[in-house]
PDB file of C-alpha atoms and ligand atoms in Angstrom:
ATOM      1  CA  MET A  40     163.211 208.340 193.591  1.00 55.00           C
ATOM      2  CA  ASN A  41     163.248 210.714 190.607  1.00 67.00           C
ATOM      3  CA  THR A  42     166.566 212.110 189.380  1.00 76.00           C
ATOM      4  CA  THR A  43     166.528 215.422 187.506  1.00 89.00           C
ATOM      5  CA  TRP A  44     168.562 215.561 184.295  1.00 92.00           C
ATOM      6  CA  GLU A  45     170.794 218.256 185.816  1.00 94.00           C
ATOM      7  CA  ASP A  46     171.519 215.979 188.829  1.00 92.00           C
ATOM      8  CA  PHE A  47     172.280 213.124 186.492  1.00 90.00           C
ATOM      9  CA  TYR A  48     174.957 214.984 184.527  1.00 94.00           C
ATOM     10  CA  ALA A  49     176.346 216.516 187.704  1.00 95.00           C
ATOM     11  CA  LYS A  50     176.747 213.121 189.396  1.00 92.00           C
ATOM     12  CA  HIS A  51     177.859 210.940 186.478  1.00 92.00           C
ATOM     13  CA  PRO A  52     181.232 211.724 184.851  1.00 94.00           C
ATOM     14  CA  PRO A  53     181.459 211.625 181.064  1.00 97.00           C
ATOM     15  CA  PRO A  54     182.608 208.363 179.496  1.00 95.00           C
ATOM     16  CA  GLN A  55     186.370 208.008 178.728  1.00 94.00           C
ATOM     17  CA  ASP A  56     186.057 208.402 174.955  1.00 95.00           C
ATOM     18  CA  PHE A  57     183.597 211.275 175.256  1.00 98.00           C
ATOM     19  CA  ASN A  58     185.768 214.092 173.915  1.00 98.00           C
ATOM     20  CA  GLN A  59     186.662 212.142 170.724  1.00 98.00           C
ATOM     21  CA  ASN A  60     183.006 211.276 170.159  1.00 98.00           C
ATOM     22  CA  GLU A  61     181.956 214.855 170.683  1.00 98.00           C
ATOM     23  CA  ILE A  62     184.419 215.976 167.988  1.00 98.00           C
ATOM     24  CA  LEU A  63     183.253 213.186 165.609  1.00 98.00           C
ATOM     25  CA  LEU A  64     179.628 214.238 166.101  1.00 98.00           C
ATOM     26  CA  LYS A  65     180.291 217.947 165.588  1.00 98.00           C
ATOM     27  CA  THR A  66     182.495 217.565 162.516  1.00 98.00           C
ATOM     28  CA  PHE A  67     180.077 215.020 160.900  1.00 98.00           C
ATOM     29  CA  VAL A  68     177.147 217.402 161.328  1.00 98.00           C
ATOM     30  CA  GLU A  69     179.191 220.354 159.996  1.00 98.00           C
ATOM     31  CA  ARG A  70     179.998 218.393 156.834  1.00 98.00           C
ATOM     32  CA  GLN A  71     176.314 217.543 156.333  1.00 98.00           C
ATOM     33  CA  LEU A  72     175.319 221.125 156.935  1.00 98.00           C
ATOM     34  CA  LYS A  73     177.699 222.238 154.144  1.00 98.00           C
ATOM     35  CA  LYS A  74     176.056 219.737 151.798  1.00 98.00           C
ATOM     36  CA  ASP A  75     172.577 220.901 152.909  1.00 97.00           C
ATOM     37  CA  LYS A  76     171.715 217.345 154.004  1.00 98.00           C
ATOM     38  CA  LYS A  77     168.947 216.275 156.342  1.00 98.00           C
ATOM     39  CA  VAL A  78     170.302 214.286 159.221  1.00 98.00           C
ATOM     40  CA  VAL A  79     168.650 211.745 161.482  1.00 98.00           C
ATOM     41  CA  LEU A  80     169.965 210.613 164.853  1.00 98.00           C
ATOM     42  CA  VAL A  81     168.908 207.020 165.374  1.00 98.00           C
ATOM     43  CA  THR A  82     169.422 205.591 168.898  1.00 97.00           C
ATOM     44  CA  SER A  83     169.370 201.806 169.006  1.00 98.00           C
ATOM     45  CA  GLY A  84     169.721 198.837 171.362  1.00 96.00           C
ATOM     46  CA  GLY A  85     169.373 198.553 175.110  1.00 92.00           C
ATOM     47  CA  THR A  86     171.287 200.235 177.930  1.00 90.00           C
ATOM     48  CA  THR A  87     172.855 198.627 181.006  1.00 85.00           C
ATOM     49  CA  ILE A  88     173.020 199.870 184.579  1.00 83.00           C
ATOM     50  CA  PRO A  89     176.030 198.717 186.564  1.00 80.00           C
ATOM     51  CA  LEU A  90     175.181 197.365 190.043  1.00 80.00           C
ATOM     52  CA  GLU A  91     178.516 198.165 191.581  1.00 76.00           C
ATOM     53  CA  HIS A  92     181.413 200.526 190.926  1.00 77.00           C
ATOM     54  CA  ASN A  93     183.916 197.926 189.607  1.00 78.00           C
ATOM     55  CA  THR A  94     181.257 196.288 187.509  1.00 77.00           C
ATOM     56  CA  VAL A  95     180.825 192.557 187.619  1.00 82.00           C
ATOM     57  CA  ARG A  96     177.030 192.538 187.649  1.00 84.00           C
ATOM     58  CA  PHE A  97     174.647 194.810 185.742  1.00 80.00           C
ATOM     59  CA  VAL A  98     170.992 195.116 184.831  1.00 84.00           C
ATOM     60  CA  ASP A  99     170.381 194.812 181.075  1.00 84.00           C
ATOM     61  CA  ASN A 100     167.431 194.812 178.738  1.00 84.00           C
ATOM     62  CA  PHE A 101     166.198 192.783 175.806  1.00 87.00           C
ATOM     63  CA  SER A 102     166.596 195.169 172.821  1.00 93.00           C
ATOM     64  CA  ALA A 103     168.496 193.620 169.918  1.00 95.00           C
ATOM     65  CA  GLY A 104     168.854 196.843 167.936  1.00 97.00           C
ATOM     66  CA  THR A 105     166.680 195.583 165.081  1.00 98.00           C
ATOM     67  CA  ARG A 106     164.415 198.643 164.943  1.00 98.00           C
ATOM     68  CA  GLY A 107     167.328 201.104 164.874  1.00 98.00           C
ATOM     69  CA  SER A 108     169.643 199.276 162.461  1.00 98.00           C
ATOM     70  CA  VAL A 109     166.868 198.424 159.932  1.00 98.00           C
ATOM     71  CA  SER A 110     165.429 201.951 160.083  1.00 99.00           C
ATOM     72  CA  THR A 111     168.917 203.412 159.491  1.00 98.00           C
ATOM     73  CA  GLU A 112     169.194 201.585 156.158  1.00 98.00           C
ATOM     74  CA  TYR A 113     165.820 202.985 155.034  1.00 98.00           C
ATOM     75  CA  PHE A 114     166.692 206.530 156.091  1.00 98.00           C
ATOM     76  CA  LEU A 115     169.959 206.269 154.123  1.00 98.00           C
ATOM     77  CA  GLU A 116     168.111 204.904 151.118  1.00 98.00           C
ATOM     78  CA  ASN A 117     165.909 208.025 151.220  1.00 98.00           C
ATOM     79  CA  GLY A 118     168.846 210.441 151.093  1.00 98.00           C
ATOM     80  CA  TYR A 119     169.236 211.238 154.809  1.00 98.00           C
ATOM     81  CA  ALA A 120     172.607 211.176 156.544  1.00 98.00           C
ATOM     82  CA  VAL A 121     172.479 209.159 159.776  1.00 98.00           C
ATOM     83  CA  ILE A 122     174.129 209.271 163.121  1.00 99.00           C
ATOM     84  CA  PHE A 123     173.701 205.703 164.388  1.00 98.00           C
ATOM     85  CA  MET A 124     174.156 205.699 168.146  1.00 98.00           C
ATOM     86  CA  TYR A 125     174.037 202.126 169.233  1.00 98.00           C
ATOM     87  CA  ARG A 126     174.631 199.746 172.051  1.00 97.00           C
ATOM     88  CA  LEU A 127     178.017 198.029 171.534  1.00 96.00           C
ATOM     89  CA  ASN A 128     177.517 194.556 170.091  1.00 95.00           C
ATOM     90  CA  SER A 129     173.896 195.085 169.114  1.00 97.00           C
ATOM     91  CA  LEU A 130     172.769 194.969 165.432  1.00 98.00           C
ATOM     92  CA  GLU A 131     174.330 197.438 162.989  1.00 98.00           C
ATOM     93  CA  PRO A 132     173.073 198.526 159.579  1.00 98.00           C
ATOM     94  CA  PHE A 133     174.299 196.379 156.668  1.00 98.00           C
ATOM     95  CA  SER A 134     176.219 193.858 158.784  1.00 97.00           C
ATOM     96  CA  ARG A 135     172.920 192.900 160.424  1.00 97.00           C
ATOM     97  CA  HIS A 136     172.193 190.776 157.326  1.00 96.00           C
ATOM     98  CA  PHE A 137     175.151 188.498 158.216  1.00 94.00           C
ATOM     99  CA  LYS A 138     174.555 187.876 161.866  1.00 91.00           C
ATOM    100  CA  GLY A 139     176.123 184.791 163.489  1.00 90.00           C
ATOM    101  CA  GLN A 140     177.623 182.283 161.048  1.00 93.00           C
ATOM    102  CA  LYS A 141     175.705 183.600 158.032  1.00 92.00           C
ATOM    103  CA  LEU A 142     178.703 185.234 156.331  1.00 91.00           C
ATOM    104  CA  LEU A 143     180.926 182.174 156.859  1.00 94.00           C
ATOM    105  CA  ASP A 144     178.234 180.003 155.296  1.00 95.00           C
ATOM    106  CA  MET A 145     178.244 182.118 152.164  1.00 95.00           C
ATOM    107  CA  ILE A 146     181.926 181.711 151.283  1.00 94.00           C
ATOM    108  CA  ASP A 147     184.115 178.902 150.054  1.00 95.00           C
ATOM    109  CA  VAL A 148     187.855 178.330 149.617  1.00 94.00           C
ATOM    110  CA  SER A 149     189.296 176.438 146.688  1.00 92.00           C
ATOM    111  CA  GLU A 150     192.934 175.305 146.078  1.00 93.00           C
ATOM    112  CA  GLN A 151     194.609 175.420 142.651  1.00 90.00           C
ATOM    113  CA  ASN A 152     198.333 175.066 141.958  1.00 92.00           C
ATOM    114  CA  GLY A 153     199.032 175.500 145.647  1.00 92.00           C
ATOM    115  CA  LYS A 154     197.157 178.791 145.674  1.00 94.00           C
ATOM    116  CA  SER A 155     194.021 179.346 147.793  1.00 95.00           C
ATOM    117  CA  THR A 156     191.143 181.442 146.483  1.00 95.00           C
ATOM    118  CA  ILE A 157     188.217 182.615 148.547  1.00 94.00           C
ATOM    119  CA  THR A 158     184.881 182.986 146.720  1.00 95.00           C
ATOM    120  CA  VAL A 159     181.251 183.687 147.481  1.00 95.00           C
ATOM    121  CA  LEU A 160     178.933 180.749 146.781  1.00 96.00           C
ATOM    122  CA  PRO A 161     176.906 181.537 143.599  1.00 96.00           C
ATOM    123  CA  GLN A 162     173.501 181.464 145.363  1.00 96.00           C
ATOM    124  CA  TYR A 163     174.584 184.293 147.721  1.00 96.00           C
ATOM    125  CA  LYS A 164     176.461 186.490 145.254  1.00 96.00           C
ATOM    126  CA  GLU A 165     173.549 188.754 144.361  1.00 96.00           C
ATOM    127  CA  LYS A 166     172.505 189.376 147.944  1.00 94.00           C
ATOM    128  CA  LEU A 167     176.002 190.018 149.173  1.00 95.00           C
ATOM    129  CA  MET A 168     176.886 192.277 146.240  1.00 96.00           C
ATOM    130  CA  LYS A 169     173.750 194.360 146.691  1.00 97.00           C
ATOM    131  CA  ILE A 170     174.388 195.008 150.428  1.00 97.00           C
ATOM    132  CA  PHE A 171     178.134 195.513 149.985  1.00 96.00           C
ATOM    133  CA  CYS A 172     177.584 198.093 147.170  1.00 98.00           C
ATOM    134  CA  LYS A 173     175.076 200.056 149.219  1.00 98.00           C
ATOM    135  CA  TYR A 174     177.390 200.042 152.178  1.00 98.00           C
ATOM    136  CA  LYS A 175     180.406 201.183 150.197  1.00 98.00           C
ATOM    137  CA  GLU A 176     178.367 203.953 148.552  1.00 98.00           C
ATOM    138  CA  ILE A 177     177.210 205.252 151.926  1.00 98.00           C
ATOM    139  CA  LEU A 178     180.806 205.230 153.233  1.00 97.00           C
ATOM    140  CA  ASN A 179     182.135 207.008 150.131  1.00 98.00           C
ATOM    141  CA  GLN A 180     179.449 209.630 150.435  1.00 98.00           C
ATOM    142  CA  ASP A 181     180.242 210.165 154.111  1.00 98.00           C
ATOM    143  CA  LYS A 182     176.598 209.663 155.051  1.00 98.00           C
ATOM    144  CA  LEU A 183     176.890 207.466 158.161  1.00 98.00           C
ATOM    145  CA  LEU A 184     178.524 208.022 161.551  1.00 98.00           C
ATOM    146  CA  GLN A 185     178.399 205.224 164.131  1.00 98.00           C
ATOM    147  CA  VAL A 186     178.987 205.861 167.847  1.00 98.00           C
ATOM    148  CA  THR A 187     178.596 203.340 170.673  1.00 98.00           C
ATOM    149  CA  PHE A 188     177.435 203.192 174.252  1.00 96.00           C
ATOM    150  CA  THR A 189     176.919 200.454 176.791  1.00 94.00           C
ATOM    151  CA  THR A 190     175.660 201.961 180.023  1.00 92.00           C
ATOM    152  CA  LEU A 191     172.759 204.295 180.557  1.00 91.00           C
ATOM    153  CA  SER A 192     175.149 207.002 181.646  1.00 92.00           C
ATOM    154  CA  GLU A 193     177.222 206.698 178.426  1.00 95.00           C
ATOM    155  CA  TYR A 194     173.982 206.824 176.403  1.00 95.00           C
ATOM    156  CA  LEU A 195     172.784 210.004 178.117  1.00 95.00           C
ATOM    157  CA  TRP A 196     176.137 211.796 177.705  1.00 97.00           C
ATOM    158  CA  LEU A 197     176.300 210.896 174.022  1.00 97.00           C
ATOM    159  CA  LEU A 198     172.645 211.782 173.461  1.00 97.00           C
ATOM    160  CA  ARG A 199     173.176 215.313 174.750  1.00 97.00           C
ATOM    161  CA  ALA A 200     176.365 215.754 172.723  1.00 98.00           C
ATOM    162  CA  ALA A 201     174.601 214.579 169.556  1.00 98.00           C
ATOM    163  CA  CYS A 202     171.708 216.961 170.156  1.00 98.00           C
ATOM    164  CA  GLN A 203     174.064 219.849 170.731  1.00 98.00           C
ATOM    165  CA  ALA A 204     175.874 219.030 167.480  1.00 98.00           C
ATOM    166  CA  LEU A 205     172.563 218.744 165.573  1.00 98.00           C
ATOM    167  CA  ALA A 206     171.004 221.935 166.842  1.00 98.00           C
ATOM    168  CA  CYS A 207     172.586 223.993 163.993  1.00 98.00           C
ATOM    169  CA  LEU A 208     170.586 221.952 161.400  1.00 98.00           C
ATOM    170  CA  LYS A 209     167.384 223.329 162.934  1.00 97.00           C
ATOM    171  CA  ASN A 210     164.291 221.690 161.317  1.00 98.00           C
ATOM    172  CA  LYS A 211     166.451 219.545 159.034  1.00 98.00           C
ATOM    173  CA  ALA A 212     167.261 217.172 161.901  1.00 98.00           C
ATOM    174  CA  ILE A 213     165.179 214.178 163.016  1.00 98.00           C
ATOM    175  CA  LEU A 214     165.658 212.445 166.338  1.00 98.00           C
ATOM    176  CA  TYR A 215     164.484 208.883 166.229  1.00 98.00           C
ATOM    177  CA  LEU A 216     164.860 207.561 169.729  1.00 97.00           C
ATOM    178  CA  ALA A 217     164.411 203.832 169.441  1.00 97.00           C
ATOM    179  CA  ALA A 218     166.968 202.753 172.127  1.00 96.00           C
ATOM    180  CA  ALA A 219     165.473 201.051 175.146  1.00 91.00           C
ATOM    181  CA  SER A 220     166.465 202.499 178.508  1.00 79.00           C
ATOM    182  CA  ILE A 221     165.633 200.779 181.739  1.00 65.00           C
ATOM    183  CA  HIS A 222     162.904 202.778 183.425  1.00 56.00           C
ATOM    184  CA  LYS A 223     162.256 201.023 186.625  1.00 46.00           C
ATOM    185  CA  ILE A 224     162.478 197.682 188.279  1.00 49.00           C
ATOM    186  CA  SER A 225     160.082 196.869 191.057  1.00 46.00           C
ATOM    187  CA  SER A 226     160.735 193.574 192.677  1.00 48.00           C
ATOM    188  CA  SER A 227     159.166 191.818 195.613  1.00 51.00           C
ATOM    189  CA  GLY A 228     161.158 189.360 197.664  1.00 51.00           C
ATOM    190  CA  PRO A 229     164.946 188.973 197.662  1.00 55.00           C
ATOM    191  CA  PRO A 230     167.116 189.954 195.921  1.00 53.00           C
ATOM    192  CA  THR A 231     165.779 193.460 196.051  1.00 59.00           C
ATOM    193  CA  ILE A 232     167.062 195.836 193.404  1.00 56.00           C
ATOM    194  CA  SER A 233     166.084 199.369 193.597  1.00 55.00           C
ATOM    195  CA  LEU A 234     166.930 201.695 190.739  1.00 55.00           C
ATOM    196  CA  GLN A 235     166.339 205.323 190.384  1.00 51.00           C
ATOM    197  CA  LEU A 236     164.082 206.364 187.523  1.00 52.00           C
ATOM    198  CA  VAL A 237     165.811 207.393 184.388  1.00 66.00           C
ATOM    199  CA  PRO A 238     165.776 211.197 184.295  1.00 70.00           C
ATOM    200  CA  LYS A 239     163.098 212.587 181.983  1.00 87.00           C
ATOM    201  CA  ILE A 240     165.589 213.433 179.327  1.00 92.00           C
ATOM    202  CA  LEU A 241     162.984 214.235 176.654  1.00 94.00           C
ATOM    203  CA  ALA A 242     162.114 217.400 178.518  1.00 94.00           C
ATOM    204  CA  PRO A 243     165.474 219.246 178.102  1.00 96.00           C
ATOM    205  CA  LEU A 244     165.978 217.578 174.733  1.00 96.00           C
ATOM    206  CA  VAL A 245     162.850 219.055 173.228  1.00 96.00           C
ATOM    207  CA  SER A 246     162.856 222.407 175.033  1.00 96.00           C
ATOM    208  CA  LEU A 247     166.577 223.221 175.231  1.00 97.00           C
ATOM    209  CA  TRP A 248     168.938 221.086 173.139  1.00 97.00           C
ATOM    210  CA  VAL A 249     167.207 220.719 169.777  1.00 97.00           C
ATOM    211  CA  PRO A 250     164.076 222.948 169.986  1.00 97.00           C
ATOM    212  CA  GLN A 251     163.658 223.138 166.232  1.00 97.00           C
ATOM    213  CA  ALA A 252     164.193 219.468 165.352  1.00 98.00           C
ATOM    214  CA  PHE A 253     161.579 216.849 164.513  1.00 98.00           C
ATOM    215  CA  VAL A 254     161.562 214.567 167.505  1.00 97.00           C
ATOM    216  CA  VAL A 255     160.172 211.040 167.476  1.00 97.00           C
ATOM    217  CA  SER A 256     160.190 208.893 170.595  1.00 96.00           C
ATOM    218  CA  PHE A 257     159.124 205.297 171.091  1.00 96.00           C
ATOM    219  CA  LYS A 258     156.798 203.847 173.721  1.00 95.00           C
ATOM    220  CA  LEU A 259     157.068 200.162 174.543  1.00 94.00           C
ATOM    221  CA  GLU A 260     154.331 198.426 176.509  1.00 94.00           C
ATOM    222  CA  THR A 261     153.245 194.943 177.511  1.00 93.00           C
ATOM    223  CA  ASP A 262     149.659 195.937 178.320  1.00 95.00           C
ATOM    224  CA  GLU A 263     147.669 196.762 175.152  1.00 96.00           C
ATOM    225  CA  ASN A 264     145.069 198.728 177.124  1.00 97.00           C
ATOM    226  CA  LEU A 265     147.689 201.242 178.275  1.00 96.00           C
ATOM    227  CA  LEU A 266     149.700 201.596 175.122  1.00 96.00           C
ATOM    228  CA  ILE A 267     147.994 204.506 173.347  1.00 97.00           C
ATOM    229  CA  SER A 268     147.093 206.459 176.440  1.00 96.00           C
ATOM    230  CA  LYS A 269     150.712 206.313 177.666  1.00 95.00           C
ATOM    231  CA  ALA A 270     152.024 207.327 174.262  1.00 96.00           C
ATOM    232  CA  ARG A 271     149.588 210.246 174.153  1.00 97.00           C
ATOM    233  CA  ASN A 272     150.532 211.299 177.723  1.00 95.00           C
ATOM    234  CA  ALA A 273     154.195 211.403 176.667  1.00 94.00           C
ATOM    235  CA  LEU A 274     153.337 213.531 173.668  1.00 96.00           C
ATOM    236  CA  ASN A 275     151.302 215.976 175.766  1.00 96.00           C
ATOM    237  CA  LYS A 276     153.949 216.152 178.412  1.00 95.00           C
ATOM    238  CA  TYR A 277     157.031 216.700 176.260  1.00 95.00           C
ATOM    239  CA  LYS A 278     155.348 218.390 173.298  1.00 95.00           C
ATOM    240  CA  HIS A 279     157.529 216.673 170.689  1.00 96.00           C
ATOM    241  CA  ASN A 280     156.311 215.594 167.298  1.00 97.00           C
ATOM    242  CA  LEU A 281     155.442 211.896 167.360  1.00 97.00           C
ATOM    243  CA  VAL A 282     155.398 208.847 169.562  1.00 97.00           C
ATOM    244  CA  ILE A 283     155.654 205.404 167.945  1.00 97.00           C
ATOM    245  CA  ALA A 284     153.801 202.970 170.183  1.00 97.00           C
ATOM    246  CA  ASN A 285     154.627 199.290 170.109  1.00 97.00           C
ATOM    247  CA  MET A 286     153.895 196.175 172.059  1.00 97.00           C
ATOM    248  CA  LEU A 287     156.778 193.981 173.120  1.00 95.00           C
ATOM    249  CA  GLN A 288     155.463 190.807 171.469  1.00 95.00           C
ATOM    250  CA  THR A 289     154.161 192.286 168.246  1.00 97.00           C
ATOM    251  CA  ARG A 290     156.689 195.101 167.639  1.00 97.00           C
ATOM    252  CA  LYS A 291     157.940 193.660 164.370  1.00 98.00           C
ATOM    253  CA  GLN A 292     154.431 193.409 162.941  1.00 98.00           C
ATOM    254  CA  GLN A 293     152.479 196.429 164.219  1.00 98.00           C
ATOM    255  CA  VAL A 294     153.143 199.934 165.480  1.00 98.00           C
ATOM    256  CA  THR A 295     150.907 202.978 166.039  1.00 98.00           C
ATOM    257  CA  ILE A 296     152.176 206.404 165.124  1.00 98.00           C
ATOM    258  CA  VAL A 297     150.607 208.789 167.637  1.00 98.00           C
ATOM    259  CA  SER A 298     150.569 212.510 166.753  1.00 97.00           C
ATOM    260  CA  GLN A 299     148.621 215.492 168.142  1.00 95.00           C
ATOM    261  CA  GLU A 300     146.108 214.978 165.388  1.00 95.00           C
ATOM    262  CA  ASP A 301     145.546 211.220 165.265  1.00 95.00           C
ATOM    263  CA  ASN A 302     146.669 207.628 165.708  1.00 96.00           C
ATOM    264  CA  TYR A 303     147.958 205.884 162.580  1.00 96.00           C
ATOM    265  CA  VAL A 304     148.386 202.124 162.637  1.00 98.00           C
ATOM    266  CA  ILE A 305     151.042 200.480 160.470  1.00 98.00           C
ATOM    267  CA  SER A 306     151.002 196.691 160.234  1.00 98.00           C
ATOM    268  CA  LEU A 307     152.276 193.835 158.161  1.00 98.00           C
ATOM    269  CA  THR A 308     150.359 190.675 157.426  1.00 98.00           C
ATOM    270  CA  ASN A 309     151.878 187.305 158.347  1.00 98.00           C
ATOM    271  CA  ASP A 310     152.429 186.754 154.665  1.00 98.00           C
ATOM    272  CA  GLN A 311     154.412 189.979 154.323  1.00 98.00           C
ATOM    273  CA  LEU A 312     156.482 189.114 157.399  1.00 98.00           C
ATOM    274  CA  ASN A 313     157.281 185.657 156.053  1.00 97.00           C
ATOM    275  CA  LYS A 314     158.428 187.144 152.793  1.00 97.00           C
ATOM    276  CA  GLY A 315     160.976 189.243 154.739  1.00 96.00           C
ATOM    277  CA  GLU A 316     159.209 192.626 154.504  1.00 98.00           C
ATOM    278  CA  GLU A 317     160.256 195.023 157.288  1.00 98.00           C
ATOM    279  CA  ILE A 318     157.831 197.267 159.140  1.00 98.00           C
ATOM    280  CA  GLU A 319     160.628 199.861 159.474  1.00 98.00           C
ATOM    281  CA  GLN A 320     160.355 200.637 155.751  1.00 98.00           C
ATOM    282  CA  SER A 321     156.744 201.854 156.195  1.00 98.00           C
ATOM    283  CA  ILE A 322     157.630 203.652 159.482  1.00 98.00           C
ATOM    284  CA  VAL A 323     160.432 205.551 157.714  1.00 98.00           C
ATOM    285  CA  ASN A 324     158.293 206.402 154.704  1.00 98.00           C
ATOM    286  CA  VAL A 325     155.570 207.940 156.980  1.00 98.00           C
ATOM    287  CA  LEU A 326     158.184 209.852 158.937  1.00 98.00           C
ATOM    288  CA  ILE A 327     159.823 211.299 155.860  1.00 98.00           C
ATOM    289  CA  ASP A 328     156.464 212.630 154.676  1.00 98.00           C
ATOM    290  CA  LYS A 329     155.697 214.060 158.114  1.00 98.00           C
ATOM    291  CA  HIS A 330     159.174 215.621 158.344  1.00 98.00           C
ATOM    292  CA  GLN A 331     158.701 217.296 154.953  1.00 98.00           C
ATOM    293  CA  THR A 332     155.392 218.769 156.053  1.00 97.00           C
ATOM    294  CA  PHE A 333     157.011 219.877 159.334  1.00 98.00           C
ATOM    295  CA  ILE A 334     159.819 221.652 157.443  1.00 97.00           C
ATOM    296  CA  GLN A 335     157.373 223.422 155.137  1.00 96.00           C
ATOM    297  CA  SER A 336     155.139 224.567 157.990  1.00 92.00           C
ATOM    298  CA  SER A 337     158.010 225.762 160.160  1.00 90.00           C
ATOM    299  CA  GLU A 338     159.418 227.703 157.229  1.00 84.00           C
ATOM    300  CA  LYS A 339     155.996 229.406 156.664  1.00 82.00           C
ATOM    301  CA  CYS A 340     156.009 230.553 160.258  1.00 77.00           C
ATOM    302  CA  ASN A 341     159.440 232.189 159.915  1.00 68.00           C
TER     303      ASN A 341
HETATM  304  O1  PAZ B 105     165.730 196.719 169.274  1.00 87.76           O
HETATM  305  P1  PAZ B 105     164.547 195.922 169.020  1.00 87.76           P
HETATM  306  O2  PAZ B 105     164.098 195.962 167.593  1.00 87.76           O
HETATM  307  O3  PAZ B 105     164.644 194.538 169.530  1.00 87.76           O
HETATM  308  O4  PAZ B 105     163.342 196.603 169.860  1.00 87.76           O
HETATM  309  C1  PAZ B 105     162.860 197.842 169.521  1.00 87.76           C
HETATM  310  C2  PAZ B 105     162.255 198.581 170.720  1.00 87.76           C
HETATM  311  C3  PAZ B 105     161.082 197.797 171.234  1.00 87.76           C
HETATM  312  C4  PAZ B 105     163.290 198.736 171.816  1.00 87.76           C
HETATM  313  C5  PAZ B 105     161.803 200.011 170.250  1.00 87.76           C
HETATM  314  O5  PAZ B 105     160.844 199.868 169.241  1.00 87.76           O
HETATM  315  C6  PAZ B 105     161.219 200.824 171.394  1.00 87.76           C
HETATM  316  O6  PAZ B 105     160.043 200.757 171.714  1.00 87.76           O
HETATM  317  N1  PAZ B 105     162.110 201.630 172.064  1.00 87.76           N
HETATM  318  C7  PAZ B 105     161.734 202.421 173.186  1.00 87.76           C
HETATM  319  C8  PAZ B 105     161.639 201.572 174.445  1.00 87.76           C
HETATM  320  C9  PAZ B 105     161.376 202.335 175.682  1.00 87.76           C
HETATM  321  O7  PAZ B 105     160.209 202.640 175.983  1.00 87.76           O
HETATM  322  O8  PAZ B 105     162.339 202.653 176.393  1.00 87.76           O
END
């Protein structure tokens, strides 16, 4: 059964911390507007759907938040301010480099004259220093706002609030919708779980909430034969700017950027992957070029 977006907001109350987040979003965007900054909203990680009111069980999805957190660092590197809207406990920019025990393995404690000193092991100093300095600089420049969600409902409430805050930036805003929402579950045999389809939120987002922004959605598929046609259908239906199409298994190595004009494949060789290169760097470079062209052409029209 389809739910309209209006029904969705009418039936699901806003999350508890919604008002605070709304203020954070609004004031962050106002500060960027004063500085004439371009701002990108990056959504990242997966959403959950509770199966009962007092939630013990829920349906989740696989997304680790790699795409969103890595892309955020590259957008920041290119001068954009970022609203990073992410699933609680999924990967975050900068700290993603120290996932699990990595940070603990980099430090050592020594004792001298009854005094303990904590130090970074020499082989990790350069890496840690580089990431730490970038992080501090971003914080000092007030270029990053992080807000969290867990459930699909929280995500949709925050997404609308972020769009409403961003609308004043007009064509200077990018929406980079990499978060994975559960679309449907069809199951045969017990236990049967039946979920309503996620409301088609791209429709009001593009036509009502941020009509002048540069909107990029993602399409995830497991069937290669359907990937591009589904991405193109989404583009034709919602009339936004780009769809980035990726396959579940190869998403870190290849994506196709689908626009009204063409399909553009970005890929990394195995060698590049093994060296630690990240496909998000190329994705972000292409988007920044396309956003610049978009700004210029929308300014010509005005
Ligand atoms: O978070 P991650 O790096 O593990 O995965 C990224 C992704 C596959 C969730 C993203 O690239 C994507 O396709 N997001 C949209 C998924 C969807 O169709 O809902």
